[in-house]
Short mmCIF file of C-alpha atoms in Angstrom, two decimals:
data_model
loop_
_atom_site.label_atom_id
_atom_site.label_comp_id
_atom_site.label_asym_id
_atom_site.label_seq_id
_atom_site.Cartn_x
_atom_site.Cartn_y
_atom_site.Cartn_z
CA MET A 352 12.90 70.26 -64.55
CA GLY A 353 12.15 72.09 -61.43
CA GLY A 354 11.45 69.81 -58.74
CA ILE A 355 13.96 66.51 -60.33
CA GLY A 356 16.18 67.04 -57.30
CA LYS A 357 19.35 68.89 -58.52
CA THR A 358 19.26 70.61 -55.14
CA THR A 359 19.03 68.03 -53.05
CA LEU A 360 21.80 65.33 -54.75
CA ALA A 361 23.97 69.51 -54.40
CA LYS A 362 22.99 69.18 -50.40
CA LEU A 363 23.88 65.11 -50.05
CA VAL A 364 27.46 66.00 -51.16
CA TYR A 365 27.87 69.57 -48.94
CA LYS A 366 26.65 67.99 -46.27
CA ASP A 367 28.77 64.01 -46.21
CA LYS A 368 31.39 63.59 -43.57
CA ARG A 369 34.42 62.94 -46.28
CA VAL A 370 33.41 65.14 -48.78
CA LYS A 371 33.50 68.26 -45.47
CA GLU A 372 37.21 66.45 -44.33
CA HIS A 373 38.23 66.50 -47.92
CA PHE A 374 38.22 70.27 -47.89
CA ASP A 375 39.54 73.30 -46.59
CA LEU A 376 36.58 75.61 -46.68
CA GLN A 377 32.92 74.66 -48.44
CA ALA A 378 30.02 77.50 -49.19
CA TRP A 379 27.00 77.24 -50.53
CA VAL A 380 25.72 80.01 -53.07
CA CYS A 381 22.12 80.14 -53.68
CA VAL A 382 21.68 82.54 -56.80
CA SER A 383 18.65 82.43 -58.36
CA ASP A 384 17.01 85.93 -59.28
CA GLU A 385 18.55 88.03 -60.12
CA PHE A 386 22.32 87.56 -61.53
CA ASP A 387 24.69 90.54 -59.52
CA VAL A 388 28.46 89.32 -59.48
CA LEU A 389 29.30 91.70 -56.22
CA ARG A 390 26.60 90.94 -54.07
CA VAL A 391 27.22 87.07 -55.08
CA THR A 392 30.77 88.44 -54.17
CA LYS A 393 30.34 89.96 -50.69
CA THR A 394 26.97 89.12 -49.29
CA LEU A 395 27.14 85.32 -50.55
CA ILE A 396 30.94 83.81 -50.68
CA LEU A 397 32.72 85.99 -48.80
CA GLU A 398 30.40 85.66 -45.61
CA GLU A 399 29.89 82.20 -46.72
CA VAL A 400 34.11 80.75 -46.21
CA GLY A 401 33.81 84.23 -42.97
CA LEU A 402 35.20 87.47 -43.96
CA SER A 403 33.47 90.58 -43.54
CA THR A 404 32.91 92.26 -46.06
CA ASN A 405 32.27 95.99 -43.93
CA ALA A 406 29.43 97.13 -46.56
CA ASP A 407 32.11 97.46 -49.02
CA LYS A 408 31.14 98.09 -52.74
CA ASN A 409 34.30 97.87 -54.60
CA LEU A 410 33.97 95.09 -56.56
CA ASN A 411 37.79 94.32 -56.83
CA LEU A 412 38.21 94.93 -53.60
CA LEU A 413 36.28 92.58 -52.35
CA GLN A 414 37.37 89.91 -55.60
CA PHE A 415 40.83 90.49 -54.33
CA THR A 416 40.21 89.45 -50.75
CA LEU A 417 37.85 86.70 -51.34
CA GLN A 418 41.35 86.17 -53.68
CA ASP A 419 43.52 86.06 -50.53
CA LYS A 420 41.41 84.07 -48.40
CA LEU A 421 40.85 81.09 -50.83
CA MET A 422 44.60 81.04 -51.91
CA GLY A 423 46.55 77.82 -51.44
CA LYS A 424 43.32 76.53 -50.69
CA LYS A 425 41.25 73.58 -51.43
CA PHE A 426 37.95 74.88 -51.64
CA LEU A 427 33.55 73.36 -52.65
CA LEU A 428 31.51 76.11 -54.00
CA VAL A 429 27.71 75.11 -54.18
CA LEU A 430 26.41 77.71 -57.04
CA ASP A 431 23.04 76.52 -55.96
CA ASP A 432 19.73 77.39 -59.12
CA GLU A 433 21.79 79.47 -61.37
CA TRP A 434 20.07 80.77 -64.15
CA TYR A 435 22.30 83.22 -65.83
CA GLU A 436 24.01 83.12 -69.18
CA ASP A 437 26.58 86.14 -69.06
CA LYS A 438 29.95 84.64 -70.70
CA ALA A 439 31.54 88.32 -69.13
CA LYS A 440 29.88 88.26 -65.29
CA CYS A 441 31.19 84.18 -65.00
CA GLU A 442 34.42 85.03 -65.74
CA VAL A 443 34.69 87.89 -63.26
CA LEU A 444 32.52 85.76 -60.46
CA SER A 445 34.81 82.97 -62.06
CA ASN A 446 38.71 84.93 -61.29
CA PRO A 447 39.09 85.04 -57.88
CA LEU A 448 38.33 80.93 -58.05
CA LYS A 449 41.31 80.39 -59.97
CA SER A 450 43.22 81.43 -56.96
CA GLY A 451 42.07 78.21 -55.25
CA VAL A 452 44.56 74.35 -55.24
CA GLN A 453 44.26 71.65 -57.51
CA GLY A 454 41.18 69.55 -56.47
CA SER A 455 38.91 72.68 -56.07
CA ILE A 456 35.83 72.35 -56.89
CA VAL A 457 32.46 74.04 -58.13
CA ILE A 458 28.97 72.51 -58.23
CA VAL A 459 26.27 74.55 -60.27
CA THR A 460 22.52 73.39 -59.88
CA THR A 461 20.77 75.22 -62.65
CA ARG A 462 17.82 73.90 -65.45
CA ASN A 463 19.93 76.25 -67.53
CA GLU A 464 21.87 74.37 -70.23
CA GLY A 465 23.35 77.44 -71.45
CA ALA A 466 23.95 78.79 -67.18
CA ALA A 467 25.32 75.52 -67.33
CA SER A 468 28.24 74.69 -70.18
CA ILE A 469 29.46 79.01 -69.27
CA MET A 470 30.86 77.52 -65.96
CA ARG A 471 31.20 74.08 -67.26
CA THR A 472 35.04 72.37 -67.33
CA VAL A 473 33.75 69.06 -66.76
CA PRO A 474 30.39 67.28 -68.76
CA THR A 475 28.01 68.17 -67.00
CA HIS A 476 25.14 65.51 -65.85
CA GLN A 477 21.52 65.94 -66.67
CA LEU A 478 19.64 64.23 -63.60
CA LYS A 479 16.75 62.19 -65.50
CA LYS A 480 13.04 61.65 -64.49
CA LEU A 481 12.36 58.51 -62.41
CA GLY A 482 10.60 55.41 -63.93
CA GLU A 483 6.81 54.58 -62.88
CA GLU A 484 8.17 51.41 -60.64
CA ASN A 485 11.19 53.68 -58.82
CA CYS A 486 9.03 56.30 -58.50
CA TRP A 487 5.84 54.95 -57.39
CA SER A 488 8.37 52.96 -55.01
CA LEU A 489 9.74 55.64 -53.18
CA PHE A 490 6.37 57.37 -52.91
CA ALA A 491 5.25 54.03 -51.01
CA LYS A 492 8.16 53.36 -48.61
CA HIS A 493 6.81 57.43 -47.35
CA ALA A 494 2.96 57.23 -47.79
CA PHE A 495 3.06 53.50 -45.99
CA HIS A 496 6.32 53.90 -44.14
CA ASP A 497 5.71 50.41 -42.62
CA TYR A 498 2.30 49.22 -43.77
CA ASN A 499 1.60 47.02 -47.12
CA SER A 500 0.41 49.51 -50.03
CA ASN A 501 -1.56 46.00 -50.59
CA GLU A 502 -3.60 46.27 -46.76
CA CYS A 503 -5.24 49.80 -48.98
CA THR A 504 -5.80 48.89 -52.11
CA GLU A 505 -8.28 52.84 -52.95
CA LEU A 506 -5.08 53.98 -51.97
CA GLU A 507 -2.72 52.55 -54.27
CA VAL A 508 -4.71 53.09 -56.27
CA ILE A 509 -4.54 56.71 -56.17
CA GLY A 510 -0.75 57.21 -55.39
CA ARG A 511 -0.20 54.57 -58.74
CA GLN A 512 -2.13 57.22 -61.01
CA ASN A 513 0.06 59.79 -58.49
CA CYS A 514 2.83 58.90 -60.65
CA GLU A 515 1.74 58.40 -63.92
CA LYS A 516 1.81 61.98 -63.62
CA VAL A 517 5.18 63.00 -62.53
#
């Protein structure tokens, strides 16, 4: 389901100081739209880990360069909003990632169970919708700030109706 917080949760983990201290390299890649191994490897991953690609269009050379950069390092890679289900392309993308040391992590956010299962080495974690009361509590906290929602009963009714629809 869109808007449930997959990217937000991944960002919280990615930006956490304790997480940053745990890894030698971190990269965030928004995959979305059309999946192209060359584009993801070159434009996103290599640039995210601080390598210049010099407009190279040779996937093998780019993958060797990435493999060399990751060799012996513990890395965190987030592949955000992934949709592809092509196992062969996934294997090509993941080959250079195997040069990282044990403890390296790839987090994949997706709405597509098929896409998640291709990269999966551990069970997937499905985010669930908030319950109605938790949804209301979160909504009220942001909508009313320091005010008591009971002082605005008309607005509370509207807010609760919106929380029922979520």
